[in-house]
Amino acid sequence: MSTFPDLHLLIAGEQVSGGGRKTEDVINPATGEVLTQLPHATSEDLDRALDAAEQGFREWRTTSADKRASILTKAAGLIKKRAGDIAQSLTREQGKPLGEAKGETMYAAMLLEFYAGECKRLYGRTLVRPEGSRVEIQYHPVGPVAGFAPWNFPTLNVMRKIGGALAAGCSTIVKPSEETPASGIAIVQALLDAGVPGNVVQCVFGVPSDVSEHLLASPVIRKLTFTGSTAVGKQLAKLAADDLKICTMELGGHGPVLVFNDSDVDQALDTMVSNKYRNAGQVCVSPTRFLIEQDVFEKFRDGFVERAEKVKVGNGLEHGTQMGPMANSRGLDNMEKLIGNAKDKGAKLLTGGDRIGNQGFFHAPTVLSEVPTDADIMNNEPFGPVAILNPMSGEDAMIEEANRLPYGLAAYAWTADPARRRRLAAEVEAGMLAINTGGVSAVDAPFGGVKWSGYGSEDGREGVMACMVPKAIHEG
Ligand code: NAD
């Protein structure tokens, strides 16, 4: 097996580690073994990164769009070329199967390619008044951006934090998750190797709240972008508000799936079961509450359980594994509490329900049915390999249940009725709605939520515009 990469901070283009800095263990969730040590940034390191980002912004904002586009395209090519190696360390530090790790990394490269193209499409507009005056509307990069990325998609989330900002002309400081640092470092290193200046893209680690408080206290940072739980998102938005920094918040969800009597049940099952257990359910857009119309409930329930029981769980490095371990022991504890509480409230456990073995953080693919609304799992994001299957009667009740929670990230629906599709598009409160498909993400479409799932978009043109501010030039 290849050796695990050395870990370091990337500040002003330098690899920084050692020097008595505090470190923390990076754990392989499939075995529980310590892979290596991750250095934490000191407060001086963070100040140096802030100074560099300020300087880097001055340079990068005036770098031509053509040059920015060509550097970002080159970086995307490097990431694709390195995807096999990056996937090896991603799987070892995060757990997901190697194929998913490589696919995620290729997708991160494709997103960067899309953003590179957007560099050349950052148009303004001109209002020409009949009496001869004009207003020219320009868009300028907002300034240095601080990005905080979680551990569930260790390469893609880092790209989402920095790709749009770099295309817009911003400098960036990203803190990947301390639990999955090698993947984030690999993305930033590819950007550096392709020619992004060292003061334009930097990477730091530490105690998350210390790093975010330090960076957000600085007037240098003009924008915050965070992916993670709603609770932490709210705290960070408050910190950002002290200096009126712009925010993009990509937070939790509780994906409803509306399965109607007129749907193609087999197609829905083939799509949604693998979607549910992808990345062991640790996906912000994971389908969670299946709301199934009465006539197809039994067929859907039985087909779901049959498929869930066939999911091959194992070490993500092993050929044939379809679901790896959970990424950390917190995930297992959360599953145990939520499933226990659901059973106490009267839910039926149809399969799974427990961790697997004592080594690593494996949990069985789990299906609950007839879960009452007051069970915790019907209200809090499980972020794990568990599906809730509840029978429902009628479209209105299903939409009402879909919209009941304060979350609004991804929602799914299966129906053959075109008029119903239009009604769902209008009524379901979500940033993304998938109808007769399991996909809610595309590099050229905005990705983000409403209500407690956050605000601002990543991906698509919106992901770049979220890092720009308008300026209106009025000419007489
Ligand atoms: P968490 O909210 O504590 O951490 C999520 C991420 O945010 C981690 O990577 C962590 O390093 C970072 N973080 C935490 N506090 C921070 C701070 N003060 N400043 C900057 N970064 C900070 O939750 P967790 O235990 O790691 O994950 C569990 C929950 O988080 C899930 O139930 C889910 O709701 C949410 N989550 C969501 C996503 C997503 O894609 N939206 C990803 C990961 C976790």
PDB file of N, CA and C in Angstrom, residues 54-145:
ATOM      1  N   GLU A  54      -4.102  39.191   1.734  1.00  0.00           N
ATOM      2  CA  GLU A  54      -4.364  40.593   1.383  1.00  0.00           C
ATOM      3  C   GLU A  54      -3.534  40.988   0.167  1.00  0.00           C
ATOM      4  N   GLN A  55      -2.247  40.608   0.217  1.00  0.00           N
ATOM      5  CA  GLN A  55      -1.335  40.888  -0.896  1.00  0.00           C
ATOM      6  C   GLN A  55      -1.772  40.100  -2.142  1.00  0.00           C
ATOM      7  N   GLY A  56      -2.114  38.828  -1.940  1.00  0.00           N
ATOM      8  CA  GLY A  56      -2.500  37.965  -3.062  1.00  0.00           C
ATOM      9  C   GLY A  56      -3.733  38.491  -3.778  1.00  0.00           C
ATOM     10  N   PHE A  57      -4.663  39.044  -3.012  1.00  0.00           N
ATOM     11  CA  PHE A  57      -5.880  39.573  -3.639  1.00  0.00           C
ATOM     12  C   PHE A  57      -5.532  40.708  -4.599  1.00  0.00           C
ATOM     13  N   ARG A  58      -4.613  41.583  -4.183  1.00  0.00           N
ATOM     14  CA  ARG A  58      -4.238  42.709  -5.069  1.00  0.00           C
ATOM     15  C   ARG A  58      -3.692  42.194  -6.400  1.00  0.00           C
ATOM     16  N   GLU A  59      -2.912  41.099  -6.330  1.00  0.00           N
ATOM     17  CA  GLU A  59      -2.316  40.570  -7.573  1.00  0.00           C
ATOM     18  C   GLU A  59      -3.352  39.834  -8.422  1.00  0.00           C
ATOM     19  N   TRP A  60      -4.125  38.967  -7.782  1.00  0.00           N
ATOM     20  CA  TRP A  60      -4.997  38.048  -8.536  1.00  0.00           C
ATOM     21  C   TRP A  60      -6.177  38.789  -9.166  1.00  0.00           C
ATOM     22  N   ARG A  61      -6.681  39.820  -8.484  1.00  0.00           N
ATOM     23  CA  ARG A  61      -7.850  40.524  -9.036  1.00  0.00           C
ATOM     24  C   ARG A  61      -7.508  41.239 -10.337  1.00  0.00           C
ATOM     25  N   THR A  62      -6.202  41.566 -10.504  1.00  0.00           N
ATOM     26  CA  THR A  62      -5.807  42.260 -11.735  1.00  0.00           C
ATOM     27  C   THR A  62      -5.137  41.313 -12.732  1.00  0.00           C
ATOM     28  N   THR A  63      -5.090  40.032 -12.406  1.00  0.00           N
ATOM     29  CA  THR A  63      -4.591  39.041 -13.377  1.00  0.00           C
ATOM     30  C   THR A  63      -5.663  38.845 -14.451  1.00  0.00           C
ATOM     31  N   SER A  64      -5.253  38.798 -15.713  1.00  0.00           N
ATOM     32  CA  SER A  64      -6.268  38.760 -16.776  1.00  0.00           C
ATOM     33  C   SER A  64      -7.142  37.509 -16.658  1.00  0.00           C
ATOM     34  N   ALA A  65      -8.358  37.632 -17.164  1.00  0.00           N
ATOM     35  CA  ALA A  65      -9.298  36.503 -17.125  1.00  0.00           C
ATOM     36  C   ALA A  65      -8.717  35.318 -17.884  1.00  0.00           C
ATOM     37  N   ASP A  66      -8.045  35.597 -19.012  1.00  0.00           N
ATOM     38  CA  ASP A  66      -7.462  34.507 -19.805  1.00  0.00           C
ATOM     39  C   ASP A  66      -6.432  33.736 -18.986  1.00  0.00           C
ATOM     40  N   LYS A  67      -5.606  34.501 -18.274  1.00  0.00           N
ATOM     41  CA  LYS A  67      -4.540  33.839 -17.507  1.00  0.00           C
ATOM     42  C   LYS A  67      -5.140  33.038 -16.343  1.00  0.00           C
ATOM     43  N   ARG A  68      -6.089  33.641 -15.654  1.00  0.00           N
ATOM     44  CA  ARG A  68      -6.734  32.899 -14.548  1.00  0.00           C
ATOM     45  C   ARG A  68      -7.374  31.618 -15.084  1.00  0.00           C
ATOM     46  N   ALA A  69      -8.059  31.754 -16.224  1.00  0.00           N
ATOM     47  CA  ALA A  69      -8.743  30.581 -16.797  1.00  0.00           C
ATOM     48  C   ALA A  69      -7.725  29.506 -17.163  1.00  0.00           C
ATOM     49  N   SER A  70      -6.604  29.920 -17.735  1.00  0.00           N
ATOM     50  CA  SER A  70      -5.661  28.887 -18.176  1.00  0.00           C
ATOM     51  C   SER A  70      -4.983  28.203 -16.981  1.00  0.00           C
ATOM     52  N   ILE A  71      -4.717  28.955 -15.923  1.00  0.00           N
ATOM     53  CA  ILE A  71      -4.115  28.325 -14.722  1.00  0.00           C
ATOM     54  C   ILE A  71      -5.121  27.359 -14.065  1.00  0.00           C
ATOM     55  N   LEU A  72      -6.359  27.776 -13.960  1.00  0.00           N
ATOM     56  CA  LEU A  72      -7.356  26.909 -13.301  1.00  0.00           C
ATOM     57  C   LEU A  72      -7.622  25.652 -14.142  1.00  0.00           C
ATOM     58  N   THR A  73      -7.598  25.817 -15.479  1.00  0.00           N
ATOM     59  CA  THR A  73      -7.786  24.643 -16.349  1.00  0.00           C
ATOM     60  C   THR A  73      -6.623  23.670 -16.162  1.00  0.00           C
ATOM     61  N   LYS A  74      -5.417  24.246 -16.065  1.00  0.00           N
ATOM     62  CA  LYS A  74      -4.248  23.366 -15.866  1.00  0.00           C
ATOM     63  C   LYS A  74      -4.364  22.618 -14.529  1.00  0.00           C
ATOM     64  N   ALA A  75      -4.814  23.322 -13.497  1.00  0.00           N
ATOM     65  CA  ALA A  75      -4.963  22.669 -12.183  1.00  0.00           C
ATOM     66  C   ALA A  75      -5.985  21.534 -12.260  1.00  0.00           C
ATOM     67  N   ALA A  76      -7.072  21.764 -13.014  1.00  0.00           N
ATOM     68  CA  ALA A  76      -8.085  20.704 -13.156  1.00  0.00           C
ATOM     69  C   ALA A  76      -7.453  19.476 -13.809  1.00  0.00           C
ATOM     70  N   GLY A  77      -6.600  19.709 -14.806  1.00  0.00           N
ATOM     71  CA  GLY A  77      -5.916  18.597 -15.468  1.00  0.00           C
ATOM     72  C   GLY A  77      -5.012  17.844 -14.500  1.00  0.00           C
ATOM     73  N   LEU A  78      -4.315  18.582 -13.630  1.00  0.00           N
ATOM     74  CA  LEU A  78      -3.436  17.919 -12.651  1.00  0.00           C
ATOM     75  C   LEU A  78      -4.255  17.076 -11.669  1.00  0.00           C
ATOM     76  N   ILE A  79      -5.387  17.622 -11.262  1.00  0.00           N
ATOM     77  CA  ILE A  79      -6.226  16.867 -10.303  1.00  0.00           C
ATOM     78  C   ILE A  79      -6.710  15.575 -10.957  1.00  0.00           C
ATOM     79  N   LYS A  80      -7.108  15.667 -12.229  1.00  0.00           N
ATOM     80  CA  LYS A  80      -7.570  14.440 -12.919  1.00  0.00           C
ATOM     81  C   LYS A  80      -6.438  13.428 -12.991  1.00  0.00           C
ATOM     82  N   LYS A  81      -5.234  13.916 -13.345  1.00  0.00           N
ATOM     83  CA  LYS A  81      -4.093  13.006 -13.487  1.00  0.00           C
ATOM     84  C   LYS A  81      -3.753  12.348 -12.139  1.00  0.00           C
ATOM     85  N   ARG A  82      -3.928  13.098 -11.061  1.00  0.00           N
ATOM     86  CA  ARG A  82      -3.565  12.586  -9.730  1.00  0.00           C
ATOM     87  C   ARG A  82      -4.740  11.902  -9.010  1.00  0.00           C
ATOM     88  N   ALA A  83      -5.892  11.827  -9.667  1.00  0.00           N
ATOM     89  CA  ALA A  83      -7.117  11.393  -8.963  1.00  0.00           C
ATOM     90  C   ALA A  83      -6.966  10.007  -8.323  1.00  0.00           C
ATOM     91  N   GLY A  84      -6.236   9.113  -8.989  1.00  0.00           N
ATOM     92  CA  GLY A  84      -6.071   7.766  -8.444  1.00  0.00           C
ATOM     93  C   GLY A  84      -5.345   7.804  -7.104  1.00  0.00           C
ATOM     94  N   ASP A  85      -4.251   8.569  -7.031  1.00  0.00           N
ATOM     95  CA  ASP A  85      -3.485   8.671  -5.779  1.00  0.00           C
ATOM     96  C   ASP A  85      -4.278   9.420  -4.703  1.00  0.00           C
ATOM     97  N   ILE A  86      -4.930  10.503  -5.143  1.00  0.00           N
ATOM     98  CA  ILE A  86      -5.703  11.285  -4.166  1.00  0.00           C
ATOM     99  C   ILE A  86      -6.800  10.399  -3.568  1.00  0.00           C
ATOM    100  N   ALA A  87      -7.429   9.569  -4.428  1.00  0.00           N
ATOM    101  CA  ALA A  87      -8.522   8.709  -3.946  1.00  0.00           C
ATOM    102  C   ALA A  87      -8.018   7.714  -2.896  1.00  0.00           C
ATOM    103  N   GLN A  88      -6.793   7.220  -3.071  1.00  0.00           N
ATOM    104  CA  GLN A  88      -6.241   6.275  -2.083  1.00  0.00           C
ATOM    105  C   GLN A  88      -6.200   6.913  -0.702  1.00  0.00           C
ATOM    106  N   SER A  89      -5.667   8.140  -0.618  1.00  0.00           N
ATOM    107  CA  SER A  89      -5.586   8.741   0.722  1.00  0.00           C
ATOM    108  C   SER A  89      -6.961   9.191   1.197  1.00  0.00           C
ATOM    109  N   LEU A  90      -7.815   9.607   0.246  1.00  0.00           N
ATOM    110  CA  LEU A  90      -9.178  10.011   0.657  1.00  0.00           C
ATOM    111  C   LEU A  90      -9.892   8.824   1.323  1.00  0.00           C
ATOM    112  N   THR A  91      -9.825   7.678   0.691  1.00  0.00           N
ATOM    113  CA  THR A  91     -10.499   6.503   1.269  1.00  0.00           C
ATOM    114  C   THR A  91      -9.888   6.146   2.617  1.00  0.00           C
ATOM    115  N   ARG A  92      -8.585   6.279   2.727  1.00  0.00           N
ATOM    116  CA  ARG A  92      -7.964   5.892   4.011  1.00  0.00           C
ATOM    117  C   ARG A  92      -8.327   6.851   5.135  1.00  0.00           C
ATOM    118  N   GLU A  93      -8.499   8.134   4.827  1.00  0.00           N
ATOM    119  CA  GLU A  93      -8.804   9.063   5.921  1.00  0.00           C
ATOM    120  C   GLU A  93     -10.310   9.252   6.131  1.00  0.00           C
ATOM    121  N   GLN A  94     -11.122   8.921   5.098  1.00  0.00           N
ATOM    122  CA  GLN A  94     -12.565   9.183   5.224  1.00  0.00           C
ATOM    123  C   GLN A  94     -13.411   7.910   5.210  1.00  0.00           C
ATOM    124  N   GLY A  95     -12.959   6.874   4.496  1.00  0.00           N
ATOM    125  CA  GLY A  95     -13.662   5.588   4.550  1.00  0.00           C
ATOM    126  C   GLY A  95     -14.432   5.202   3.315  1.00  0.00           C
ATOM    127  N   LYS A  96     -14.852   6.152   2.475  1.00  0.00           N
ATOM    128  CA  LYS A  96     -15.751   5.787   1.368  1.00  0.00           C
ATOM    129  C   LYS A  96     -15.038   4.881   0.373  1.00  0.00           C
ATOM    130  N   PRO A  97     -15.796   4.073  -0.391  1.00  0.00           N
ATOM    131  CA  PRO A  97     -15.157   3.174  -1.354  1.00  0.00           C
ATOM    132  C   PRO A  97     -14.306   3.943  -2.368  1.00  0.00           C
ATOM    133  N   LEU A  98     -13.236   3.283  -2.780  1.00  0.00           N
ATOM    134  CA  LEU A  98     -12.263   3.903  -3.689  1.00  0.00           C
ATOM    135  C   LEU A  98     -12.918   4.496  -4.941  1.00  0.00           C
ATOM    136  N   GLY A  99     -13.880   3.781  -5.515  1.00  0.00           N
ATOM    137  CA  GLY A  99     -14.555   4.277  -6.727  1.00  0.00           C
ATOM    138  C   GLY A  99     -15.269   5.595  -6.471  1.00  0.00           C
ATOM    139  N   GLU A 100     -15.927   5.688  -5.312  1.00  0.00           N
ATOM    140  CA  GLU A 100     -16.611   6.940  -4.959  1.00  0.00           C
ATOM    141  C   GLU A 100     -15.587   8.046  -4.739  1.00  0.00           C
ATOM    142  N   ALA A 101     -14.449   7.691  -4.115  1.00  0.00           N
ATOM    143  CA  ALA A 101     -13.414   8.695  -3.816  1.00  0.00           C
ATOM    144  C   ALA A 101     -12.841   9.254  -5.117  1.00  0.00           C
ATOM    145  N   LYS A 102     -12.605   8.365  -6.082  1.00  0.00           N
ATOM    146  CA  LYS A 102     -12.056   8.822  -7.360  1.00  0.00           C
ATOM    147  C   LYS A 102     -13.109   9.640  -8.119  1.00  0.00           C
ATOM    148  N   GLY A 103     -14.340   9.145  -8.116  1.00  0.00           N
ATOM    149  CA  GLY A 103     -15.422   9.872  -8.797  1.00  0.00           C
ATOM    150  C   GLY A 103     -15.589  11.272  -8.222  1.00  0.00           C
ATOM    151  N   GLU A 104     -15.539  11.379  -6.903  1.00  0.00           N
ATOM    152  CA  GLU A 104     -15.669  12.691  -6.264  1.00  0.00           C
ATOM    153  C   GLU A 104     -14.547  13.628  -6.723  1.00  0.00           C
ATOM    154  N   THR A 105     -13.340  13.090  -6.770  1.00  0.00           N
ATOM    155  CA  THR A 105     -12.175  13.914  -7.117  1.00  0.00           C
ATOM    156  C   THR A 105     -12.237  14.352  -8.588  1.00  0.00           C
ATOM    157  N   MET A 106     -12.684  13.453  -9.462  1.00  0.00           N
ATOM    158  CA  MET A 106     -12.854  13.826 -10.873  1.00  0.00           C
ATOM    159  C   MET A 106     -13.928  14.912 -10.995  1.00  0.00           C
ATOM    160  N   TYR A 107     -14.961  14.788 -10.187  1.00  0.00           N
ATOM    161  CA  TYR A 107     -16.040  15.789 -10.232  1.00  0.00           C
ATOM    162  C   TYR A 107     -15.510  17.148  -9.751  1.00  0.00           C
ATOM    163  N   ALA A 108     -14.639  17.119  -8.740  1.00  0.00           N
ATOM    164  CA  ALA A 108     -14.037  18.373  -8.259  1.00  0.00           C
ATOM    165  C   ALA A 108     -13.237  19.025  -9.393  1.00  0.00           C
ATOM    166  N   ALA A 109     -12.531  18.203 -10.175  1.00  0.00           N
ATOM    167  CA  ALA A 109     -11.753  18.734 -11.304  1.00  0.00           C
ATOM    168  C   ALA A 109     -12.689  19.314 -12.369  1.00  0.00           C
ATOM    169  N   MET A 110     -13.803  18.619 -12.618  1.00  0.00           N
ATOM    170  CA  MET A 110     -14.761  19.120 -13.622  1.00  0.00           C
ATOM    171  C   MET A 110     -15.383  20.440 -13.167  1.00  0.00           C
ATOM    172  N   LEU A 111     -15.622  20.551 -11.878  1.00  0.00           N
ATOM    173  CA  LEU A 111     -16.166  21.809 -11.363  1.00  0.00           C
ATOM    174  C   LEU A 111     -15.160  22.942 -11.587  1.00  0.00           C
ATOM    175  N   LEU A 112     -13.884  22.648 -11.345  1.00  0.00           N
ATOM    176  CA  LEU A 112     -12.859  23.676 -11.548  1.00  0.00           C
ATOM    177  C   LEU A 112     -12.778  24.061 -13.027  1.00  0.00           C
ATOM    178  N   GLU A 113     -12.904  23.082 -13.907  1.00  0.00           N
ATOM    179  CA  GLU A 113     -12.904  23.387 -15.352  1.00  0.00           C
ATOM    180  C   GLU A 113     -14.060  24.325 -15.689  1.00  0.00           C
ATOM    181  N   PHE A 114     -15.218  24.028 -15.102  1.00  0.00           N
ATOM    182  CA  PHE A 114     -16.377  24.892 -15.373  1.00  0.00           C
ATOM    183  C   PHE A 114     -16.085  26.312 -14.878  1.00  0.00           C
ATOM    184  N   TYR A 115     -15.564  26.408 -13.662  1.00  0.00           N
ATOM    185  CA  TYR A 115     -15.269  27.731 -13.102  1.00  0.00           C
ATOM    186  C   TYR A 115     -14.226  28.464 -13.957  1.00  0.00           C
ATOM    187  N   ALA A 116     -13.249  27.704 -14.468  1.00  0.00           N
ATOM    188  CA  ALA A 116     -12.220  28.327 -15.326  1.00  0.00           C
ATOM    189  C   ALA A 116     -12.898  28.998 -16.522  1.00  0.00           C
ATOM    190  N   GLY A 117     -13.872  28.324 -17.111  1.00  0.00           N
ATOM    191  CA  GLY A 117     -14.609  28.905 -18.239  1.00  0.00           C
ATOM    192  C   GLY A 117     -15.362  30.163 -17.825  1.00  0.00           C
ATOM    193  N   GLU A 118     -15.886  30.160 -16.593  1.00  0.00           N
ATOM    194  CA  GLU A 118     -16.649  31.316 -16.119  1.00  0.00           C
ATOM    195  C   GLU A 118     -15.779  32.565 -15.979  1.00  0.00           C
ATOM    196  N   CYS A 119     -14.443  32.400 -15.784  1.00  0.00           N
ATOM    197  CA  CYS A 119     -13.546  33.570 -15.686  1.00  0.00           C
ATOM    198  C   CYS A 119     -13.781  34.517 -16.862  1.00  0.00           C
ATOM    199  N   LYS A 120     -14.079  33.923 -18.015  1.00  0.00           N
ATOM    200  CA  LYS A 120     -14.200  34.740 -19.236  1.00  0.00           C
ATOM    201  C   LYS A 120     -15.619  35.241 -19.451  1.00  0.00           C
ATOM    202  N   ARG A 121     -16.512  34.903 -18.527  1.00  0.00           N
ATOM    203  CA  ARG A 121     -17.908  35.313 -18.720  1.00  0.00           C
ATOM    204  C   ARG A 121     -18.396  36.192 -17.568  1.00  0.00           C
ATOM    205  N   LEU A 122     -17.483  36.936 -16.960  1.00  0.00           N
ATOM    206  CA  LEU A 122     -17.868  37.784 -15.827  1.00  0.00           C
ATOM    207  C   LEU A 122     -18.266  39.153 -16.366  1.00  0.00           C
ATOM    208  N   TYR A 123     -19.382  39.170 -17.094  1.00  0.00           N
ATOM    209  CA  TYR A 123     -19.784  40.397 -17.759  1.00  0.00           C
ATOM    210  C   TYR A 123     -20.419  41.377 -16.790  1.00  0.00           C
ATOM    211  N   GLY A 124     -20.325  42.659 -17.147  1.00  0.00           N
ATOM    212  CA  GLY A 124     -21.160  43.680 -16.517  1.00  0.00           C
ATOM    213  C   GLY A 124     -22.309  43.993 -17.473  1.00  0.00           C
ATOM    214  N   ARG A 125     -22.940  45.168 -17.287  1.00  0.00           N
ATOM    215  CA  ARG A 125     -23.931  45.598 -18.264  1.00  0.00           C
ATOM    216  C   ARG A 125     -24.007  47.121 -18.252  1.00  0.00           C
ATOM    217  N   THR A 126     -24.499  47.673 -19.321  1.00  0.00           N
ATOM    218  CA  THR A 126     -24.574  49.134 -19.405  1.00  0.00           C
ATOM    219  C   THR A 126     -26.016  49.548 -19.671  1.00  0.00           C
ATOM    220  N   LEU A 127     -26.499  50.487 -18.858  1.00  0.00           N
ATOM    221  CA  LEU A 127     -27.835  51.051 -19.081  1.00  0.00           C
ATOM    222  C   LEU A 127     -27.632  52.351 -19.841  1.00  0.00           C
ATOM    223  N   VAL A 128     -28.210  52.463 -21.019  1.00  0.00           N
ATOM    224  CA  VAL A 128     -28.053  53.690 -21.817  1.00  0.00           C
ATOM    225  C   VAL A 128     -29.374  54.447 -21.762  1.00  0.00           C
ATOM    226  N   ARG A 129     -29.329  55.671 -21.202  1.00  0.00           N
ATOM    227  CA  ARG A 129     -30.550  56.463 -21.046  1.00  0.00           C
ATOM    228  C   ARG A 129     -30.849  57.226 -22.336  1.00  0.00           C
ATOM    229  N   PRO A 130     -32.139  57.424 -22.644  1.00  0.00           N
ATOM    230  CA  PRO A 130     -32.471  58.144 -23.887  1.00  0.00           C
ATOM    231  C   PRO A 130     -31.836  59.531 -23.944  1.00  0.00           C
ATOM    232  N   GLU A 131     -31.671  60.176 -22.778  1.00  0.00           N
ATOM    233  CA  GLU A 131     -31.134  61.541 -22.805  1.00  0.00           C
ATOM    234  C   GLU A 131     -29.607  61.552 -22.889  1.00  0.00           C
ATOM    235  N   GLY A 132     -28.990  60.377 -22.957  1.00  0.00           N
ATOM    236  CA  GLY A 132     -27.536  60.323 -23.205  1.00  0.00           C
ATOM    237  C   GLY A 132     -26.707  59.878 -22.018  1.00  0.00           C
ATOM    238  N   SER A 133     -27.263  59.886 -20.810  1.00  0.00           N
ATOM    239  CA  SER A 133     -26.458  59.424 -19.669  1.00  0.00           C
ATOM    240  C   SER A 133     -26.420  57.888 -19.659  1.00  0.00           C
ATOM    241  N   ARG A 134     -25.449  57.374 -18.908  1.00  0.00           N
ATOM    242  CA  ARG A 134     -25.267  55.912 -18.876  1.00  0.00           C
ATOM    243  C   ARG A 134     -25.015  55.451 -17.451  1.00  0.00           C
ATOM    244  N   VAL A 135     -25.358  54.235 -17.171  1.00  0.00           N
ATOM    245  CA  VAL A 135     -24.913  53.609 -15.918  1.00  0.00           C
ATOM    246  C   VAL A 135     -24.210  52.314 -16.307  1.00  0.00           C
ATOM    247  N   GLU A 136     -22.944  52.232 -15.912  1.00  0.00           N
ATOM    248  CA  GLU A 136     -22.188  51.002 -16.206  1.00  0.00           C
ATOM    249  C   GLU A 136     -22.157  50.167 -14.931  1.00  0.00           C
ATOM    250  N   ILE A 137     -22.592  48.921 -15.037  1.00  0.00           N
ATOM    251  CA  ILE A 137     -22.625  48.063 -13.842  1.00  0.00           C
ATOM    252  C   ILE A 137     -21.489  47.057 -13.954  1.00  0.00           C
ATOM    253  N   GLN A 138     -20.566  47.185 -13.047  1.00  0.00           N
ATOM    254  CA  GLN A 138     -19.392  46.308 -13.058  1.00  0.00           C
ATOM    255  C   GLN A 138     -19.519  45.316 -11.895  1.00  0.00           C
ATOM    256  N   TYR A 139     -18.866  44.175 -12.048  1.00  0.00           N
ATOM    257  CA  TYR A 139     -18.808  43.210 -10.934  1.00  0.00           C
ATOM    258  C   TYR A 139     -17.347  43.021 -10.527  1.00  0.00           C
ATOM    259  N   HIS A 140     -17.092  43.198  -9.242  1.00  0.00           N
ATOM    260  CA  HIS A 140     -15.719  43.094  -8.729  1.00  0.00           C
ATOM    261  C   HIS A 140     -15.611  41.952  -7.724  1.00  0.00           C
ATOM    262  N   PRO A 141     -14.456  41.299  -7.675  1.00  0.00           N
ATOM    263  CA  PRO A 141     -14.288  40.248  -6.655  1.00  0.00           C
ATOM    264  C   PRO A 141     -14.397  40.869  -5.258  1.00  0.00           C
ATOM    265  N   VAL A 142     -15.062  40.155  -4.366  1.00  0.00           N
ATOM    266  CA  VAL A 142     -15.392  40.732  -3.054  1.00  0.00           C
ATOM    267  C   VAL A 142     -14.156  40.974  -2.175  1.00  0.00           C
ATOM    268  N   GLY A 143     -13.113  40.151  -2.338  1.00  0.00           N
ATOM    269  CA  GLY A 143     -11.925  40.275  -1.474  1.00  0.00           C
ATOM    270  C   GLY A 143     -11.511  38.893  -1.022  1.00  0.00           C
ATOM    271  N   PRO A 144     -10.541  38.813  -0.102  1.00  0.00           N
ATOM    272  CA  PRO A 144     -10.100  37.501   0.383  1.00  0.00           C
ATOM    273  C   PRO A 144     -11.243  36.709   1.024  1.00  0.00           C
ATOM    274  N   VAL A 145     -11.289  35.434   0.716  1.00  0.00           N
ATOM    275  CA  VAL A 145     -12.382  34.553   1.170  1.00  0.00           C
ATOM    276  C   VAL A 145     -11.821  33.514   2.141  1.00  0.00           C
TER     277      VAL A 145
END
